[in-house]
CSV table of C-alpha atoms in Angstrom, one decimal:
chain,number,residue,atom,x,y,z
A,1421,MET,CA,-43.4,-16.4,17.6
A,1422,THR,CA,-41.4,-15.0,21.0
A,1423,ASN,CA,-42.1,-13.5,23.6
A,1424,ASP,CA,-41.7,-10.1,25.1
A,1425,THR,CA,-39.7,-11.6,28.6
A,1426,GLU,CA,-36.6,-12.4,26.1
A,1427,TYR,CA,-36.2,-8.2,25.5
A,1428,ILE,CA,-36.3,-7.7,29.7
A,1429,PHE,CA,-32.1,-7.7,30.6
A,1430,ASP,CA,-30.8,-7.5,33.9
A,1431,GLU,CA,-29.9,-4.3,34.1
A,1432,GLU,CA,-26.5,-3.9,35.4
A,1433,ASP,CA,-25.2,-7.1,32.8
A,1434,VAL,CA,-26.7,-5.2,29.7
A,1435,ASP,CA,-24.5,-1.3,31.4
A,1436,ALA,CA,-21.5,-3.4,32.0
A,1437,LEU,CA,-21.9,-5.2,28.0
A,1438,GLN,CA,-22.2,-1.9,26.8
A,1439,ALA,CA,-20.0,0.0,28.6
A,1440,ALA,CA,-17.7,-3.5,27.8
A,1441,ARG,CA,-18.0,-1.9,23.9
A,1442,ARG,CA,-18.2,0.9,23.8
A,1443,THR,CA,-14.5,0.8,25.8
A,1444,LEU,CA,-13.6,-2.1,22.4
A,1445,ARG,CA,-14.8,0.3,20.1
A,1446,ILE,CA,-13.0,3.7,21.1
A,1447,VAL,CA,-10.0,1.8,21.5
A,1448,PHE,CA,-10.2,0.5,17.9
A,1449,ALA,CA,-11.3,3.2,16.8
A,1450,THR,CA,-8.2,4.9,18.2
A,1451,ALA,CA,-6.4,2.4,16.7
A,1452,TYR,CA,-7.6,2.5,13.1
A,1453,GLY,CA,-7.6,7.1,13.2
A,1454,LEU,CA,-3.6,6.2,14.3
A,1455,LEU,CA,-3.4,3.9,10.9
A,1456,PHE,CA,-5.0,6.1,8.8
A,1457,VAL,CA,-2.9,9.6,9.2
A,1458,ALA,CA,0.0,7.5,9.3
A,1459,GLY,CA,-0.6,5.1,6.1
A,1460,THR,CA,-1.7,8.2,4.4
A,1461,ILE,CA,1.4,10.3,5.2
A,1462,GLY,CA,3.8,7.5,4.8
A,1463,ASN,CA,2.0,6.5,1.1
A,1464,GLY,CA,1.9,10.1,0.5
A,1465,ILE,CA,4.6,10.8,0.4
A,1466,VAL,CA,6.2,7.0,-1.7
A,1467,ILE,CA,3.2,8.4,-4.3
A,1468,ALA,CA,4.9,12.2,-4.8
A,1469,MET,CA,8.4,10.7,-4.2
A,1470,ILE,CA,8.0,8.4,-7.9
A,1471,CYS,CA,6.3,10.7,-9.4
A,1472,ASN,CA,8.2,13.1,-9.1
A,1473,VAL,CA,11.4,10.8,-10.4
A,1474,MET,CA,9.7,9.2,-13.6
A,1475,THR,CA,8.5,13.1,-14.4
A,1476,THR,CA,12.5,13.5,-14.1
A,1477,MET,CA,13.9,10.9,-15.9
A,1478,SER,CA,10.8,11.6,-18.9
A,1479,ARG,CA,11.8,14.5,-19.5
A,1480,ASN,CA,15.5,13.7,-19.2
A,1481,ALA,CA,14.7,11.1,-22.2
A,1482,ARG,CA,13.2,13.2,-23.8
A,1483,TYR,CA,14.8,16.2,-24.1
A,1484,ARG,CA,18.7,15.8,-23.5
A,1485,GLY,CA,18.7,12.3,-24.8
A,1486,ARG,CA,20.3,10.3,-22.4
A,1487,ARG,CA,19.7,6.7,-23.0
A,1488,ARG,CA,16.6,4.1,-21.8
A,1489,VAL,CA,18.5,1.5,-20.8
A,1490,SER,CA,19.7,3.0,-17.3
A,1491,ALA,CA,16.4,4.7,-16.3
A,1492,SER,CA,14.6,1.6,-17.8
A,1493,SER,CA,16.4,-1.1,-15.4
A,1494,THR,CA,14.7,0.7,-12.1
A,1495,ARG,CA,11.5,2.7,-13.7
A,1496,HIS,CA,9.5,-0.4,-13.6
A,1497,VAL,CA,10.6,-0.9,-10.6
A,1498,PHE,CA,8.8,2.5,-9.6
A,1499,ILE,CA,5.3,1.6,-11.3
A,1500,TYR,CA,4.6,-1.6,-9.7
A,1501,VAL,CA,6.0,0.1,-6.1
A,1502,LEU,CA,3.6,3.2,-7.0
A,1503,GLY,CA,1.1,0.8,-8.2
A,1504,LEU,CA,1.1,-0.8,-4.3
A,1505,SER,CA,1.3,2.4,-3.0
A,1506,ILE,CA,-2.1,3.5,-4.3
A,1507,VAL,CA,-3.4,0.1,-3.8
A,1508,ASP,CA,-2.3,1.0,0.2
A,1509,LEU,CA,-3.6,4.2,0.6
A,1510,LEU,CA,-6.7,3.1,-0.8
A,1511,VAL,CA,-7.4,0.0,2.0
A,1512,ILE,CA,-6.6,3.3,4.1
A,1513,LEU,CA,-8.9,5.9,2.8
A,1514,HIS,CA,-11.9,3.4,4.0
A,1515,LEU,CA,-10.7,3.3,8.1
A,1516,PRO,CA,-12.7,6.9,8.3
A,1517,PHE,CA,-16.6,5.2,7.2
A,1518,LEU,CA,-15.3,1.8,9.8
A,1519,ILE,CA,-14.2,5.0,11.9
A,1520,VAL,CA,-17.7,6.6,12.5
A,1521,ASP,CA,-19.4,3.3,12.7
A,1522,MET,CA,-17.3,2.1,15.4
A,1523,LEU,CA,-18.2,5.2,16.8
A,1524,HIS,CA,-21.7,5.9,15.9
A,1525,GLY,CA,-22.5,2.5,16.7
A,1526,GLN,CA,-24.7,1.9,13.8
A,1527,TRP,CA,-24.5,2.4,9.5
A,1528,ILE,CA,-24.9,5.5,8.6
A,1529,PHE,CA,-23.8,5.5,4.3
A,1530,GLY,CA,-26.8,3.7,3.8
A,1531,THR,CA,-26.8,0.8,0.9
A,1532,ALA,CA,-24.7,2.1,-2.4
A,1533,MET,CA,-22.1,3.2,0.2
A,1534,CYS,CA,-21.8,0.2,2.2
A,1535,LYS,CA,-21.4,-1.9,-0.8
A,1536,LEU,CA,-18.4,0.5,-2.9
A,1537,TYR,CA,-17.7,-0.2,0.5
A,1538,TRP,CA,-17.1,-3.7,0.9
A,1539,PHE,CA,-16.0,-3.7,-2.9
A,1540,GLY,CA,-13.0,-1.3,-2.4
A,1541,GLU,CA,-12.1,-2.9,1.0
A,1542,CYS,CA,-11.8,-6.8,-0.9
A,1543,VAL,CA,-10.5,-5.7,-4.0
A,1544,ASN,CA,-7.6,-3.1,-2.6
A,1545,LYS,CA,-6.7,-6.1,-0.1
A,1546,LEU,CA,-6.5,-8.5,-3.0
A,1547,LEU,CA,-4.6,-6.4,-5.0
A,1548,SER,CA,-2.3,-4.9,-2.6
A,1549,SER,CA,-1.2,-9.2,-1.8
A,1550,PHE,CA,-1.0,-9.3,-5.7
A,1551,LEU,CA,1.0,-6.3,-6.4
A,1552,MET,CA,3.9,-7.7,-3.9
A,1553,THR,CA,3.6,-10.5,-5.2
A,1554,VAL,CA,5.0,-9.5,-8.6
A,1555,LEU,CA,6.8,-7.8,-7.4
A,1556,SER,CA,9.2,-10.7,-5.3
A,1557,TRP,CA,8.6,-11.8,-8.6
A,1558,ASP,CA,10.7,-9.0,-10.4
A,1559,ARG,CA,12.9,-9.4,-8.0
A,1560,TYR,CA,14.0,-12.7,-9.0
A,1561,LEU,CA,14.1,-11.8,-12.7
A,1562,ALA,CA,16.9,-9.3,-11.8
A,1563,VAL,CA,18.7,-11.2,-9.8
A,1564,CYS,CA,18.4,-14.6,-11.1
A,1565,SER,CA,18.4,-14.3,-14.9
A,1566,PRO,CA,18.9,-10.8,-15.6
A,1567,ILE,CA,20.0,-10.9,-18.9
A,1568,LYS,CA,16.7,-12.6,-20.6
A,1569,SER,CA,14.8,-11.3,-18.6
A,1570,PHE,CA,15.5,-8.5,-19.3
A,1571,ARG,CA,12.5,-6.8,-22.5
A,1572,VAL,CA,10.6,-9.2,-19.3
A,1573,ARG,CA,11.7,-5.9,-16.6
A,1574,SER,CA,10.3,-2.9,-19.1
A,1575,ASN,CA,7.6,0.2,-18.5
A,1576,SER,CA,5.2,-1.6,-20.8
A,1577,VAL,CA,5.2,-4.9,-19.0
A,1578,ALA,CA,4.3,-3.5,-15.7
A,1579,ILE,CA,1.8,-1.3,-16.1
A,1580,THR,CA,-0.2,-4.0,-18.6
A,1581,VAL,CA,1.2,-6.5,-15.0
A,1582,VAL,CA,-0.7,-4.2,-13.0
A,1583,LEU,CA,-4.1,-4.1,-15.1
A,1584,CYS,CA,-4.2,-7.2,-15.1
A,1585,CYS,CA,-4.2,-8.0,-12.1
A,1586,SER,CA,-6.4,-5.0,-11.3
A,1587,LEU,CA,-8.7,-6.6,-13.2
A,1588,LEU,CA,-8.4,-10.0,-11.5
A,1589,ALA,CA,-9.1,-9.1,-8.7
A,1590,ILE,CA,-12.5,-7.3,-9.5
A,1591,ILE,CA,-13.7,-10.2,-11.4
A,1592,LEU,CA,-12.9,-12.2,-8.5
A,1593,LEU,CA,-15.3,-9.8,-6.1
A,1594,PHE,CA,-17.2,-8.9,-8.6
A,1595,PRO,CA,-19.4,-11.4,-6.1
A,1596,VAL,CA,-18.9,-9.2,-3.1
A,1597,LEU,CA,-20.7,-6.1,-4.9
A,1598,GLN,CA,-24.1,-8.4,-5.7
A,1599,GLU,CA,-23.7,-9.6,-2.0
A,1600,SER,CA,-22.8,-6.9,0.3
A,1601,THR,CA,-26.3,-4.5,2.3
A,1602,VAL,CA,-27.1,-3.0,5.6
A,1603,VAL,CA,-29.2,-4.7,8.0
A,1604,LYS,CA,-31.5,-4.0,10.7
A,1605,VAL,CA,-29.8,-6.5,14.3
A,1606,ASN,CA,-30.7,-6.3,17.6
A,1607,LYS,CA,-27.8,-4.1,19.0
A,1608,HIS,CA,-27.9,-6.6,22.2
A,1609,SER,CA,-27.7,-9.9,20.6
A,1610,GLY,CA,-26.2,-9.1,17.4
A,1611,LEU,CA,-28.1,-11.2,16.1
A,1612,PRO,CA,-30.2,-10.0,12.6
A,1613,LEU,CA,-33.4,-8.7,12.2
A,1614,PHE,CA,-35.7,-9.8,9.3
A,1615,GLU,CA,-38.4,-7.6,8.2
A,1616,GLY,CA,-42.1,-8.1,9.5
A,1617,THR,CA,-41.0,-10.7,12.0
A,1618,GLU,CA,-41.9,-10.7,15.9
A,1619,ASP,CA,-38.2,-10.3,16.6
A,1620,LEU,CA,-38.5,-6.9,14.7
A,1621,ARG,CA,-41.1,-5.6,16.2
A,1622,LEU,CA,-40.0,-6.5,19.5
A,1623,SER,CA,-37.0,-4.4,18.9
A,1624,ASP,CA,-38.5,-1.6,17.6
A,1625,LEU,CA,-40.3,-1.0,20.1
A,1626,HIS,CA,-37.3,-1.0,22.9
A,1627,GLY,CA,-35.2,1.2,21.1
A,1628,THR,CA,-32.1,-1.8,20.6
A,1629,THR,CA,-32.5,-1.9,16.1
A,1630,ILE,CA,-29.4,-0.5,14.3
A,1631,SER,CA,-28.9,-0.7,11.0
A,1632,LYS,CA,-25.0,-2.6,10.5
A,1633,CYS,CA,-23.5,-2.9,6.8
A,1634,ILE,CA,-22.5,-7.0,6.5
A,1635,PHE,CA,-21.0,-8.9,4.4
A,1636,ASP,CA,-22.3,-12.9,3.9
A,1637,ALA,CA,-21.1,-14.9,1.4
A,1638,GLY,CA,-23.4,-17.6,2.1
A,1639,SER,CA,-21.5,-20.6,-0.1
A,1640,PRO,CA,-17.9,-21.7,1.3
A,1641,LEU,CA,-17.1,-22.2,-2.5
A,1642,PHE,CA,-16.3,-18.4,-2.5
A,1643,MET,CA,-14.6,-18.3,0.4
A,1644,MET,CA,-11.9,-20.5,0.0
A,1645,TYR,CA,-11.2,-19.3,-3.5
A,1646,THR,CA,-10.9,-16.5,-2.4
A,1647,PHE,CA,-8.2,-17.7,0.7
A,1648,PHE,CA,-6.6,-20.0,-2.5
A,1649,ALA,CA,-6.0,-15.9,-4.2
A,1650,GLY,CA,-6.0,-13.5,-2.3
A,1651,TYR,CA,-3.3,-15.7,0.3
A,1652,MET,CA,-2.2,-18.9,0.3
A,1653,ILE,CA,-0.9,-18.8,-3.3
A,1654,PRO,CA,0.6,-15.8,-2.9
A,1655,ALA,CA,1.9,-16.5,0.4
A,1656,LEU,CA,3.3,-19.3,-1.5
A,1657,LEU,CA,5.1,-17.5,-4.0
A,1658,ILE,CA,6.8,-14.8,-2.4
A,1659,THR,CA,8.8,-17.5,-0.6
A,1660,ALA,CA,9.7,-18.7,-2.8
A,1661,PHE,CA,10.8,-16.3,-5.5
A,1662,TYR,CA,12.4,-14.7,-2.1
A,1663,LEU,CA,14.3,-18.0,-1.0
A,1664,GLN,CA,15.7,-18.0,-4.9
A,1665,VAL,CA,16.9,-14.6,-5.0
A,1666,ILE,CA,19.5,-14.7,-1.3
A,1667,ILE,CA,19.9,-18.5,-2.7
A,1668,ARG,CA,22.1,-17.0,-5.6
A,1669,LEU,CA,23.1,-13.5,-3.5
A,1670,HIS,CA,25.0,-16.1,-1.4
A,1671,LYS,CA,26.2,-18.5,-4.0
A,1672,ASN,CA,27.4,-15.4,-5.2
A,1673,ALA,CA,29.1,-13.8,-1.8
A,1674,ARG,CA,31.0,-17.3,-1.3
A,1675,THR,CA,32.2,-17.6,-5.2
A,1676,VAL,CA,33.6,-13.3,-4.7
A,1677,ARG,CA,35.3,-15.4,-1.0
A,1678,ARG,CA,36.1,-18.2,-3.0
A,1679,HIS,CA,38.7,-16.0,-5.4
A,1680,GLY,CA,39.9,-13.7,-2.9
A,1681,LEU,CA,37.9,-10.3,-5.1
A,1682,THR,CA,38.9,-8.0,-1.4
A,1683,SER,CA,37.0,-5.2,-3.2
A,1684,LYS,CA,34.0,-7.1,-3.4
A,1685,ILE,CA,34.0,-6.8,0.3
A,1686,GLN,CA,31.6,-4.4,0.2
A,1687,PRO,CA,28.6,-6.4,-1.5
A,1688,CYS,CA,29.1,-9.0,0.6
A,1689,ARG,CA,27.6,-6.6,3.5
A,1690,ARG,CA,25.4,-5.9,1.2
A,1691,VAL,CA,24.6,-9.2,0.7
A,1692,GLN,CA,23.5,-10.2,4.7
A,1693,GLN,CA,22.0,-6.8,5.1
A,1694,VAL,CA,19.2,-7.8,1.6
A,1695,THR,CA,18.6,-11.2,2.7
A,1696,LYS,CA,17.5,-9.4,6.2
A,1697,ARG,CA,16.0,-7.9,4.2
A,1698,ILE,CA,13.6,-10.3,2.6
A,1699,VAL,CA,13.1,-12.9,5.2
A,1700,ALA,CA,11.4,-9.4,7.5
A,1701,VAL,CA,9.5,-8.4,4.2
A,1702,ILE,CA,8.1,-12.6,4.5
A,1703,LEU,CA,7.5,-12.6,7.7
A,1704,PHE,CA,5.8,-9.5,7.9
A,1705,TYR,CA,3.6,-11.2,5.4
A,1706,PHE,CA,2.7,-14.2,7.2
A,1707,PHE,CA,2.8,-12.3,10.5
A,1708,CYS,CA,-0.5,-9.2,9.1
A,1709,TRP,CA,-2.5,-11.8,6.7
A,1710,THR,CA,-1.9,-15.3,8.9
A,1711,PRO,CA,-4.7,-14.8,11.7
A,1712,GLN,CA,-7.8,-12.8,9.4
A,1713,TRP,CA,-7.7,-15.6,7.1
A,1714,THR,CA,-7.2,-18.1,9.2
A,1715,LEU,CA,-10.9,-16.9,11.8
A,1716,ASN,CA,-12.2,-16.1,8.0
A,1717,ILE,CA,-11.7,-19.9,7.4
A,1718,LEU,CA,-12.8,-20.7,10.8
A,1719,SER,CA,-16.1,-18.5,10.7
A,1720,GLN,CA,-16.9,-19.8,7.5
A,1721,PHE,CA,-17.2,-23.0,8.7
A,1722,SER,CA,-19.5,-22.4,11.6
A,1723,LEU,CA,-15.7,-23.6,14.1
A,1724,ILE,CA,-16.7,-20.1,15.5
A,1725,THR,CA,-19.3,-17.7,15.8
A,1726,VAL,CA,-18.5,-13.3,16.0
A,1727,SER,CA,-21.3,-10.7,17.8
A,1728,TRP,CA,-20.4,-8.1,19.2
A,1729,SER,CA,-22.3,-10.6,22.6
A,1730,THR,CA,-18.9,-12.2,22.1
A,1731,LEU,CA,-16.9,-9.8,22.8
A,1732,THR,CA,-13.7,-11.4,23.4
A,1733,LEU,CA,-13.8,-13.0,19.9
A,1734,SER,CA,-14.1,-9.8,18.6
A,1735,SER,CA,-11.8,-7.9,20.0
A,1736,ILE,CA,-9.8,-10.9,17.7
A,1737,PHE,CA,-11.8,-10.1,14.9
A,1738,PHE,CA,-10.6,-6.2,15.2
A,1739,ALA,CA,-7.0,-7.1,16.1
A,1740,ALA,CA,-6.1,-8.9,12.9
A,1741,HIS,CA,-8.5,-6.8,10.7
A,1742,LEU,CA,-6.0,-4.1,12.2
A,1743,LEU,CA,-3.0,-6.1,11.9
A,1744,VAL,CA,-4.0,-6.1,8.2
A,1745,CYS,CA,-4.2,-2.1,7.7
A,1746,PHE,CA,-1.4,-2.3,9.3
A,1747,ASN,CA,0.3,-4.0,6.1
A,1748,SER,CA,-1.4,-0.9,4.2
A,1749,ALA,CA,0.3,1.3,6.6
A,1750,ALA,CA,3.8,0.0,7.0
A,1751,ASN,CA,4.3,-0.7,3.4
A,1752,PRO,CA,5.6,2.0,1.9
A,1753,VAL,CA,8.6,1.7,4.9
A,1754,LEU,CA,9.2,-2.3,3.6
A,1755,TYR,CA,9.2,-1.3,-0.4
A,1756,ALA,CA,10.4,2.3,-1.0
A,1757,LEU,CA,10.9,4.4,2.2
A,1758,ILE,CA,14.5,2.5,3.1
A,1759,ASN,CA,15.4,2.0,-1.4
A,1760,ARG,CA,18.1,3.9,-1.1
A,1761,GLU,CA,17.9,3.8,-4.8
A,1762,LEU,CA,14.3,5.6,-4.8
A,1763,ARG,CA,15.9,8.3,-1.9
A,1764,GLN,CA,18.9,9.1,-4.7
A,1765,GLN,CA,16.4,9.3,-7.7
A,1766,HIS,CA,14.3,11.8,-5.6
A,1767,VAL,CA,17.2,14.5,-4.3
A,1768,ILE,CA,17.9,14.4,-7.8
A,1769,ALA,CA,14.9,15.4,-9.0
A,1770,MET,CA,14.7,18.4,-6.3
A,1771,MET,CA,18.0,19.4,-7.4
A,1772,ARG,CA,17.3,20.0,-10.8
A,1773,ARG,CA,13.8,21.4,-10.4
A,1774,ARG,CA,15.3,23.3,-7.9
A,1775,GLN,CA,18.5,24.2,-10.4
A,1776,SER,CA,14.9,25.0,-13.3
A,1777,ILE,CA,13.6,28.1,-10.6
A,1778,SER,CA,17.1,29.0,-10.1
A,1779,THR,CA,17.5,29.3,-13.9
A,1780,ALA,CA,14.3,30.7,-14.8
A,1781,THR,CA,13.7,32.8,-12.1
A,1782,GLN,CA,17.8,34.6,-13.1
A,1783,ALA,CA,16.8,34.8,-16.6
A,1784,ALA,CA,13.1,36.7,-15.5
A,1785,MET,CA,15.5,39.2,-13.6
A,1786,GLU,CA,17.5,39.5,-16.4
A,1787,PHE,CA,14.1,40.1,-18.7
A,1788,ILE,CA,13.1,42.7,-16.2
A,1789,GLU,CA,16.2,44.8,-15.7
A,1790,LYS,CA,16.2,45.0,-19.5
A,1791,HIS,CA,13.5,46.4,-20.1
A,1792,SER,CA,12.3,48.4,-17.0
A,1793,HIS,CA,15.4,50.4,-17.9
A,1794,HIS,CA,16.1,52.6,-20.4
A,1795,SER,CA,20.3,53.1,-20.3
A,1796,THR,CA,21.9,50.8,-20.2
A,1797,PRO,CA,23.0,48.7,-16.7
A,1798,SER,CA,26.1,49.1,-14.7
A,1799,VAL,CA,26.6,45.2,-14.8
A,1800,SER,CA,26.9,43.6,-17.8
A,1801,PRO,CA,23.4,40.8,-19.2
A,1802,GLY,CA,26.2,39.1,-20.9
A,1803,THR,CA,28.8,38.9,-17.9
A,1804,GLN,CA,25.6,37.1,-15.2
A,1805,SER,CA,24.5,34.7,-18.1
A,1806,ASP,CA,28.0,33.9,-18.8
A,1807,SER,CA,28.4,33.3,-14.6
A,1808,SER,CA,24.8,31.7,-14.5
A,1809,ALA,CA,26.0,29.1,-17.8
A,1810,ASN,CA,29.1,28.3,-16.0
A,1811,TYR,CA,27.0,27.5,-13.2
A,1812,ASP,CA,24.5,25.2,-14.3
A,1813,GLU,CA,27.0,23.4,-16.6
A,1814,ALA,CA,29.3,22.5,-13.5
A,1815,ASN,CA,26.0,22.2,-11.8
A,1816,GLY,CA,24.8,19.6,-14.6
A,1817,LYS,CA,27.8,17.4,-14.7
A,1818,HIS,CA,27.7,16.9,-10.8
A,1819,LEU,CA,23.6,16.1,-11.1
A,1820,VAL,CA,25.4,13.4,-14.5
A,1821,LYS,CA,27.8,11.9,-12.1
A,1822,SER,CA,25.3,11.2,-8.9
A,1823,GLU,CA,23.1,10.1,-11.4
A,1824,SER,CA,25.2,7.5,-13.1
A,1825,THR,CA,26.6,6.1,-9.4
A,1826,VAL,CA,22.8,6.1,-8.4
A,1827,HIS,CA,22.0,3.5,-11.9
A,1828,SER,CA,25.1,1.5,-11.6
A,1829,GLN,CA,23.0,0.2,-8.7
A,1830,ASP,CA,20.0,-2.6,-8.9
A,1831,THR,CA,17.5,-2.2,-7.0
A,1832,PHE,CA,16.7,-4.7,-4.5
A,1833,LEU,CA,12.8,-3.7,-3.9
């Protein structure tokens, strides 16, 4: 039986500890809030851009009879990046729940939302790793085996791969939905309090009982297979695929220099830029994901013990979790916003949209002018229509030329 004296704390120590916890919560809540804003805006912009580009591509292929070869060589990449952006956005959208939990000091959303919170966070993080691996695999095929892999790099295959990755992540992490729950803990010690125990009665008596949303896998087996499936295997594959891309690009660059093709100097510089971006992607992945998985493994095997009573380890854990969320907020920049072709395609799509709006507005004005006056207008509608047609034709030629230039460049990320 627990003695009442165990709940008698030195008031100064308790006040100092509570102040340190409040400071820690405010600091990390602010950091999470900034990540939420940046990640939501970044992923939202990428999703809007890709949807705009793909809608324009589909409309052009359907109504203008344009060749699908040039569009399909990039559209499937946009599908992968779109899937990654949606998943990263979902990772970011769970942060408000965490922020409220940190500022309020306990979980206030109930058991059902606790299960959805943990399941959604874990599935989306695992799926994010899967899709980053798929993107590296696609770039490997595009650079090292472009002809043989042409059928594999298609829209239908991209959609199938994204759906299969989603299903795999859900199956692997289904135990999270079962094992996550809300428990009562002592806010001073961070230790769980079980129903019907003297510890819970005394904690309630002293007003130190709070609710926390937790997930406890129990068996180390779950932690190990999620570690390999969600981190180790993707990390090895991403590194292997991108290293092969670097090797092939530099081999091609040496061939160009050996034959003295001075007209190919710009592509050689492009190889150096691509190499730097590949190295940045690999290092950034390890930088963001390694700390959290390392701490999870150490905690699972009881090599370290983390609770609010150990503020240093708690700070390290939150910092590691913050890095994973930072990865989801930064992926739009790494995979989309610095992608030249996506930006150019977006500009083309917006130009076509503005042209369509301008043409429709002009036609509407002509219709109103024609039917609002009984007399013949001073300006011949036919002349205006011919001028509009010449304008549209000129813009159409410019857009087609721009689009052909864009499609001549392959997408890296």
